Amino acid sequence: MGNQVDKLSHLSYAEVPTVDPNGLDTEEGSRIGVSYIFSNDDDEMTDGTADGADKEQNREEMLYDRRDDVECAVYHHDQCVYEKSTESADLEVYTPENLLNKCNAGDLVEFLAAGQYPHWAVYVGDFQVVHLHRSEVKNSFLTDASQGRRCRIVNELYRFKPFGSDVVVQNAMEQVGLKDRELSWRNSECFAAWCRFGKREFKMGGEIRIGKQPYRLNIHLSDKRSHVLEFQSLEDVIAEKRRNDHLGRTAVLRELASHFDSFAEIQGEPSAE
């Protein structure tokens, strides 16, 4: 059948083969060497629920199950720059009202609901957050920004050194009102993380995507196995990580199982004469 390329089924971007699509990491399990070409991923265009009766009908569907968290780690070369693991972070979720009792100015807050992209915001005090929502940076009350979703503080997921709380709040407040082409961030997570850590890698085009793939996304499948994807920029890693969060652990494992079955079938076919 000739040169066939294994493919994962992705929602919002295309993929192209790299030098070694059949690469294998003996320590970390199977690795698929692919790079990604993303469309602009504005998660806020799809997160929300319908108004009126439909909103009440969907409330049960919005409930978040911690067991469906996709545990993963991001490495830049050999340095871990992000990790979400039940062993290394407090992933407990709260109602927005309960979270207000735990928040301090400068905290990063993540809003969660089943089947939705996670929504990130910066808590700036006085019960308010600044967040990138529907292609605009807005200042909202935390309870309004939650849209009924559960939430948690996620200061420790990224391993970069943070600014002081006053600088984080200032960074967020100075961007309020920016919209559309004025924006420098692909999604709410990139915006909130930039406010706290100030790294250009969170901005659109913050890194040049030429050849090398210095980032690895390790998706934890079990205690001893992980699935590894390689990327040219942190921005691209975040987009894939968020896609997995949107799907949930069960769906991601099902997708990977389907992919490996298809890949095994391709490998078993004889080459064309």
GROMACS .gro file of C-alpha atoms in nm:
model
  273
    1MET     CA    1   0.000   0.000   0.000
    2GLY     CA    2   0.309   0.226  -0.001
    3ASN     CA    3   0.382   0.517   0.230
    4GLN     CA    4   0.080   0.552   0.453
    5VAL     CA    5   0.089   0.795   0.745
    6ASP     CA    6  -0.082   0.711   1.072
    7LYS     CA    7  -0.336   0.971   1.180
    8LEU     CA    8  -0.515   1.070   1.495
    9SER     CA    9  -0.862   1.211   1.459
   10HIS     CA   10  -0.831   1.579   1.555
   11LEU     CA   11  -1.105   1.839   1.567
   12SER     CA   12  -0.958   2.176   1.476
   13TYR     CA   13  -0.624   2.130   1.306
   14ALA     CA   14  -0.434   1.927   1.048
   15GLU     CA   15  -0.124   1.719   1.110
   16VAL     CA   16   0.178   1.645   0.895
   17PRO     CA   17   0.435   1.365   0.931
   18THR     CA   18   0.778   1.438   1.072
   19VAL     CA   19   1.102   1.259   0.999
   20ASP     CA   20   1.017   0.949   1.199
   21PRO     CA   21   0.642   0.883   1.236
   22ASN     CA   22   0.722   0.537   1.376
   23GLY     CA   23   0.949   0.656   1.657
   24LEU     CA   24   0.953   0.458   1.981
   25ASP     CA   25   1.068   0.568   2.324
   26THR     CA   26   1.164   0.255   2.518
   27GLU     CA   27   1.130   0.425   2.856
   28GLU     CA   28   0.804   0.611   2.804
   29GLY     CA   29   0.612   0.387   2.564
   30SER     CA   30   0.492   0.461   2.214
   31ARG     CA   31   0.570   0.794   2.056
   32ILE     CA   32   0.408   0.937   1.748
   33GLY     CA   33   0.632   1.192   1.578
   34VAL     CA   34   0.392   1.450   1.441
   35SER     CA   35   0.380   1.824   1.422
   36TYR     CA   36   0.062   2.027   1.419
   37ILE     CA   37  -0.083   2.314   1.220
   38PHE     CA   38  -0.355   2.475   1.427
   39SER     CA   39  -0.637   2.704   1.339
   40ASN     CA   40  -0.698   2.988   1.584
   41ASP     CA   41  -0.834   2.808   1.888
   42ASP     CA   42  -1.078   3.044   2.058
   43ASP     CA   43  -1.228   2.806   2.312
   44GLU     CA   44  -1.476   3.067   2.427
   45MET     CA   45  -1.668   3.044   2.101
   46THR     CA   46  -1.785   2.697   2.199
   47ASP     CA   47  -1.799   2.691   2.578
   48GLY     CA   48  -2.125   2.832   2.720
   49THR     CA   49  -2.468   2.678   2.721
   50ALA     CA   50  -2.798   2.770   2.569
   51ASP     CA   51  -3.028   3.020   2.735
   52GLY     CA   52  -3.357   2.955   2.912
   53ALA     CA   53  -3.493   2.602   2.933
   54ASP     CA   54  -3.198   2.454   2.746
   55LYS     CA   55  -2.961   2.596   3.010
   56GLU     CA   56  -3.145   2.414   3.288
   57GLN     CA   57  -3.160   2.097   3.082
   58ASN     CA   58  -2.785   2.103   3.028
   59ARG     CA   59  -2.692   2.174   3.391
   60GLU     CA   60  -2.649   1.805   3.475
   61GLU     CA   61  -2.429   1.759   3.170
   62MET     CA   62  -2.201   2.039   3.293
   63LEU     CA   63  -2.107   1.858   3.614
   64TYR     CA   64  -1.734   1.787   3.623
   65ASP     CA   65  -1.591   1.450   3.724
   66ARG     CA   66  -1.232   1.465   3.854
   67ARG     CA   67  -1.181   1.104   3.746
   68ASP     CA   68  -1.200   1.221   3.385
   69ASP     CA   69  -0.902   1.455   3.426
   70VAL     CA   70  -0.633   1.388   3.164
   71GLU     CA   71  -0.309   1.363   3.361
   72CYS     CA   72  -0.011   1.486   3.161
   73ALA     CA   73   0.324   1.665   3.172
   74VAL     CA   74   0.494   1.907   2.933
   75TYR     CA   75   0.870   1.910   2.884
   76HIS     CA   76   1.089   2.169   2.714
   77HIS     CA   77   1.391   1.961   2.623
   78ASP     CA   78   1.447   1.781   2.957
   79GLN     CA   79   1.286   2.041   3.184
   80CYS     CA   80   0.931   1.985   3.307
   81VAL     CA   81   0.738   2.312   3.257
   82TYR     CA   82   0.386   2.185   3.334
   83GLU     CA   83   0.241   1.888   3.518
   84LYS     CA   84  -0.113   1.785   3.605
   85SER     CA   85  -0.111   1.478   3.824
   86THR     CA   86  -0.321   1.365   4.117
   87GLU     CA   87   0.006   1.300   4.300
   88SER     CA   88   0.163   1.640   4.240
   89ALA     CA   89  -0.123   1.890   4.249
   90ASP     CA   90  -0.444   1.965   4.434
   91LEU     CA   91  -0.711   1.905   4.172
   92GLU     CA   92  -1.007   1.949   4.408
   93VAL     CA   93  -1.291   2.151   4.253
   94TYR     CA   94  -1.537   2.384   4.426
   95THR     CA   95  -1.846   2.585   4.355
   96PRO     CA   96  -1.767   2.947   4.258
   97GLU     CA   97  -1.908   3.070   4.589
   98ASN     CA   98  -1.683   2.837   4.788
   99LEU     CA   99  -1.377   2.919   4.579
  100LEU     CA  100  -1.412   3.289   4.664
  101ASN     CA  101  -1.313   3.202   5.022
  102LYS     CA  102  -0.985   3.052   4.897
  103CYS     CA  103  -0.876   3.302   4.630
  104ASN     CA  104  -0.606   3.564   4.666
  105ALA     CA  105  -0.532   3.841   4.419
  106GLY     CA  106  -0.306   3.709   4.142
  107ASP     CA  107  -0.434   3.350   4.160
  108LEU     CA  108  -0.511   3.161   3.841
  109VAL     CA  109  -0.858   3.007   3.834
  110GLU     CA  110  -0.976   2.727   3.605
  111PHE     CA  111  -1.349   2.677   3.535
  112LEU     CA  112  -1.448   2.321   3.441
  113ALA     CA  113  -1.746   2.140   3.294
  114ALA     CA  114  -1.784   1.806   3.120
  115GLY     CA  115  -1.747   1.828   2.743
  116GLN     CA  116  -1.618   2.186   2.746
  117TYR     CA  117  -1.279   2.348   2.708
  118PRO     CA  118  -1.146   2.463   3.046
  119HIS     CA  119  -1.173   2.839   3.095
  120TRP     CA  120  -0.891   3.022   3.275
  121ALA     CA  121  -0.905   3.357   3.453
  122VAL     CA  122  -0.694   3.579   3.680
  123TYR     CA  123  -0.846   3.663   4.017
  124VAL     CA  124  -0.788   4.036   4.077
  125GLY     CA  125  -0.967   4.079   4.411
  126ASP     CA  126  -1.307   4.211   4.515
  127PHE     CA  127  -1.478   3.893   4.386
  128GLN     CA  128  -1.365   3.972   4.029
  129VAL     CA  129  -1.157   3.805   3.758
  130VAL     CA  130  -1.002   3.918   3.432
  131HIS     CA  131  -1.032   3.667   3.149
  132LEU     CA  132  -1.023   3.625   2.772
  133HIS     CA  133  -1.381   3.551   2.669
  134ARG     CA  134  -1.524   3.549   2.317
  135SER     CA  135  -1.223   3.727   2.169
  136GLU     CA  136  -1.220   4.005   2.429
  137VAL     CA  137  -1.040   4.057   2.760
  138LYS     CA  138  -1.310   4.124   3.019
  139ASN     CA  139  -1.338   4.212   3.386
  140SER     CA  140  -1.620   4.005   3.541
  141PHE     CA  141  -1.743   3.883   3.874
  142LEU     CA  142  -1.605   3.534   3.937
  143THR     CA  143  -1.954   3.390   3.981
  144ASP     CA  144  -2.062   3.535   3.644
  145ALA     CA  145  -1.747   3.415   3.465
  146SER     CA  146  -1.803   3.061   3.595
  147GLN     CA  147  -2.133   3.023   3.404
  148GLY     CA  148  -2.233   2.755   3.653
  149ARG     CA  149  -1.911   2.558   3.619
  150ARG     CA  150  -1.698   2.412   3.898
  151CYS     CA  151  -1.363   2.576   3.954
  152ARG     CA  152  -1.022   2.542   4.118
  153ILE     CA  153  -0.700   2.737   4.174
  154VAL     CA  154  -0.425   2.626   3.935
  155ASN     CA  155  -0.121   2.834   4.035
  156GLU     CA  156   0.106   2.530   4.057
  157LEU     CA  157   0.041   2.355   3.724
  158TYR     CA  158   0.302   2.559   3.534
  159ARG     CA  159   0.654   2.535   3.676
  160PHE     CA  160   0.772   2.885   3.581
  161LYS     CA  161   0.862   3.146   3.842
  162PRO     CA  162   0.559   3.373   3.893
  163PHE     CA  163   0.547   3.748   3.932
  164GLY     CA  164   0.433   3.899   4.259
  165SER     CA  165   0.057   3.921   4.300
  166ASP     CA  166   0.048   4.299   4.238
  167VAL     CA  167   0.227   4.256   3.903
  168VAL     CA  168  -0.004   3.970   3.800
  169VAL     CA  169  -0.310   4.184   3.873
  170GLN     CA  170  -0.159   4.482   3.692
  171ASN     CA  171  -0.078   4.268   3.386
  172ALA     CA  172  -0.437   4.146   3.374
  173MET     CA  173  -0.607   4.481   3.433
  174GLU     CA  174  -0.399   4.658   3.168
  175GLN     CA  175  -0.536   4.425   2.900
  176VAL     CA  176  -0.906   4.477   2.980
  177GLY     CA  177  -1.092   4.591   2.670
  178LEU     CA  178  -0.856   4.439   2.414
  179LYS     CA  179  -1.042   4.244   2.147
  180ASP     CA  180  -1.013   4.066   1.814
  181ARG     CA  181  -0.696   4.165   1.626
  182GLU     CA  182  -0.556   4.345   1.929
  183LEU     CA  183  -0.521   4.015   2.116
  184SER     CA  184  -0.189   3.835   2.154
  185TRP     CA  185  -0.324   3.509   2.303
  186ARG     CA  186  -0.498   3.216   2.139
  187ASN     CA  187  -0.714   3.116   2.436
  188SER     CA  188  -0.800   3.195   2.797
  189GLU     CA  189  -0.528   2.969   2.939
  190CYS     CA  190  -0.249   3.135   2.742
  191PHE     CA  191  -0.375   3.478   2.852
  192ALA     CA  192  -0.403   3.393   3.222
  193ALA     CA  193  -0.066   3.214   3.229
  194TRP     CA  194   0.102   3.508   3.055
  195CYS     CA  195  -0.036   3.746   3.320
  196ARG     CA  196   0.117   3.534   3.599
  197PHE     CA  197   0.448   3.431   3.439
  198GLY     CA  198   0.508   3.694   3.168
  199LYS     CA  199   0.669   3.455   2.921
  200ARG     CA  200   0.642   3.537   2.551
  201GLU     CA  201   0.594   3.167   2.477
  202PHE     CA  202   0.229   3.206   2.584
  203LYS     CA  203   0.168   3.466   2.311
  204MET     CA  204   0.071   3.392   1.952
  205GLY     CA  205   0.388   3.365   1.745
  206GLY     CA  206   0.604   3.385   2.057
  207GLU     CA  207   0.829   3.109   1.923
  208ILE     CA  208   0.954   3.041   1.573
  209ARG     CA  209   0.825   2.708   1.437
  210ILE     CA  210   1.109   2.589   1.215
  211GLY     CA  211   1.224   2.228   1.210
  212LYS     CA  212   1.305   2.145   1.569
  213GLN     CA  213   1.043   2.012   1.812
  214PRO     CA  214   1.176   2.093   2.161
  215TYR     CA  215   0.846   2.033   2.345
  216ARG     CA  216   0.701   1.698   2.453
  217LEU     CA  217   0.351   1.634   2.581
  218ASN     CA  218   0.341   1.316   2.792
  219ILE     CA  219  -0.014   1.187   2.834
  220HIS     CA  220  -0.021   0.947   3.130
  221LEU     CA  221  -0.203   0.628   3.036
  222SER     CA  222  -0.114   0.429   3.347
  223ASP     CA  223   0.151   0.418   3.621
  224LYS     CA  224   0.408   0.279   3.377
  225ARG     CA  225   0.292   0.399   3.035
  226SER     CA  226   0.260   0.737   2.869
  227HIS     CA  227   0.187   0.853   2.517
  228VAL     CA  228   0.425   1.118   2.382
  229LEU     CA  229   0.365   1.390   2.124
  230GLU     CA  230   0.625   1.640   2.007
  231PHE     CA  231   0.569   2.008   1.923
  232GLN     CA  232   0.756   2.311   1.801
  233SER     CA  233   0.606   2.563   2.045
  234LEU     CA  234   0.443   2.584   2.387
  235GLU     CA  235   0.143   2.750   2.223
  236ASP     CA  236   0.083   2.436   2.016
  237VAL     CA  237   0.128   2.207   2.318
  238ILE     CA  238  -0.136   2.403   2.509
  239ALA     CA  239  -0.382   2.378   2.219
  240GLU     CA  240  -0.347   1.997   2.211
  241LYS     CA  241  -0.357   1.970   2.591
  242ARG     CA  242  -0.679   2.171   2.596
  243ARG     CA  243  -0.831   1.954   2.324
  244ASN     CA  244  -0.764   1.651   2.544
  245ASP     CA  245  -0.918   1.827   2.845
  246HIS     CA  246  -1.225   1.900   2.634
  247LEU     CA  247  -1.258   1.534   2.539
  248GLY     CA  248  -1.184   1.391   2.886
  249ARG     CA  249  -0.969   1.095   2.987
  250THR     CA  250  -1.212   0.824   2.875
  251ALA     CA  251  -1.249   0.967   2.524
  252VAL     CA  252  -0.874   1.031   2.489
  253LEU     CA  253  -0.790   0.671   2.584
  254ARG     CA  254  -1.052   0.547   2.339
  255GLU     CA  255  -0.907   0.768   2.063
  256LEU     CA  256  -0.554   0.643   2.127
  257ALA     CA  257  -0.668   0.279   2.134
  258SER     CA  258  -0.842   0.326   1.800
  259HIS     CA  259  -0.533   0.492   1.655
  260PHE     CA  260  -0.295   0.217   1.762
  261ASP     CA  261  -0.529  -0.050   1.622
  262SER     CA  262  -0.533   0.131   1.287
  263PHE     CA  263  -0.156   0.179   1.294
  264ALA     CA  264  -0.102  -0.193   1.361
  265GLU     CA  265  -0.321  -0.279   1.062
  266ILE     CA  266  -0.121  -0.046   0.837
  267GLN     CA  267   0.207  -0.193   0.956
  268GLY     CA  268   0.081  -0.543   0.874
  269GLU     CA  269  -0.004  -0.462   0.512
  270PRO     CA  270   0.249  -0.555   0.242
  271SER     CA  271   0.416  -0.270   0.058
  272ALA     CA  272   0.316  -0.200  -0.301
  273GLU     CA  273   0.541  -0.357  -0.561
   0.00000   0.00000   0.00000
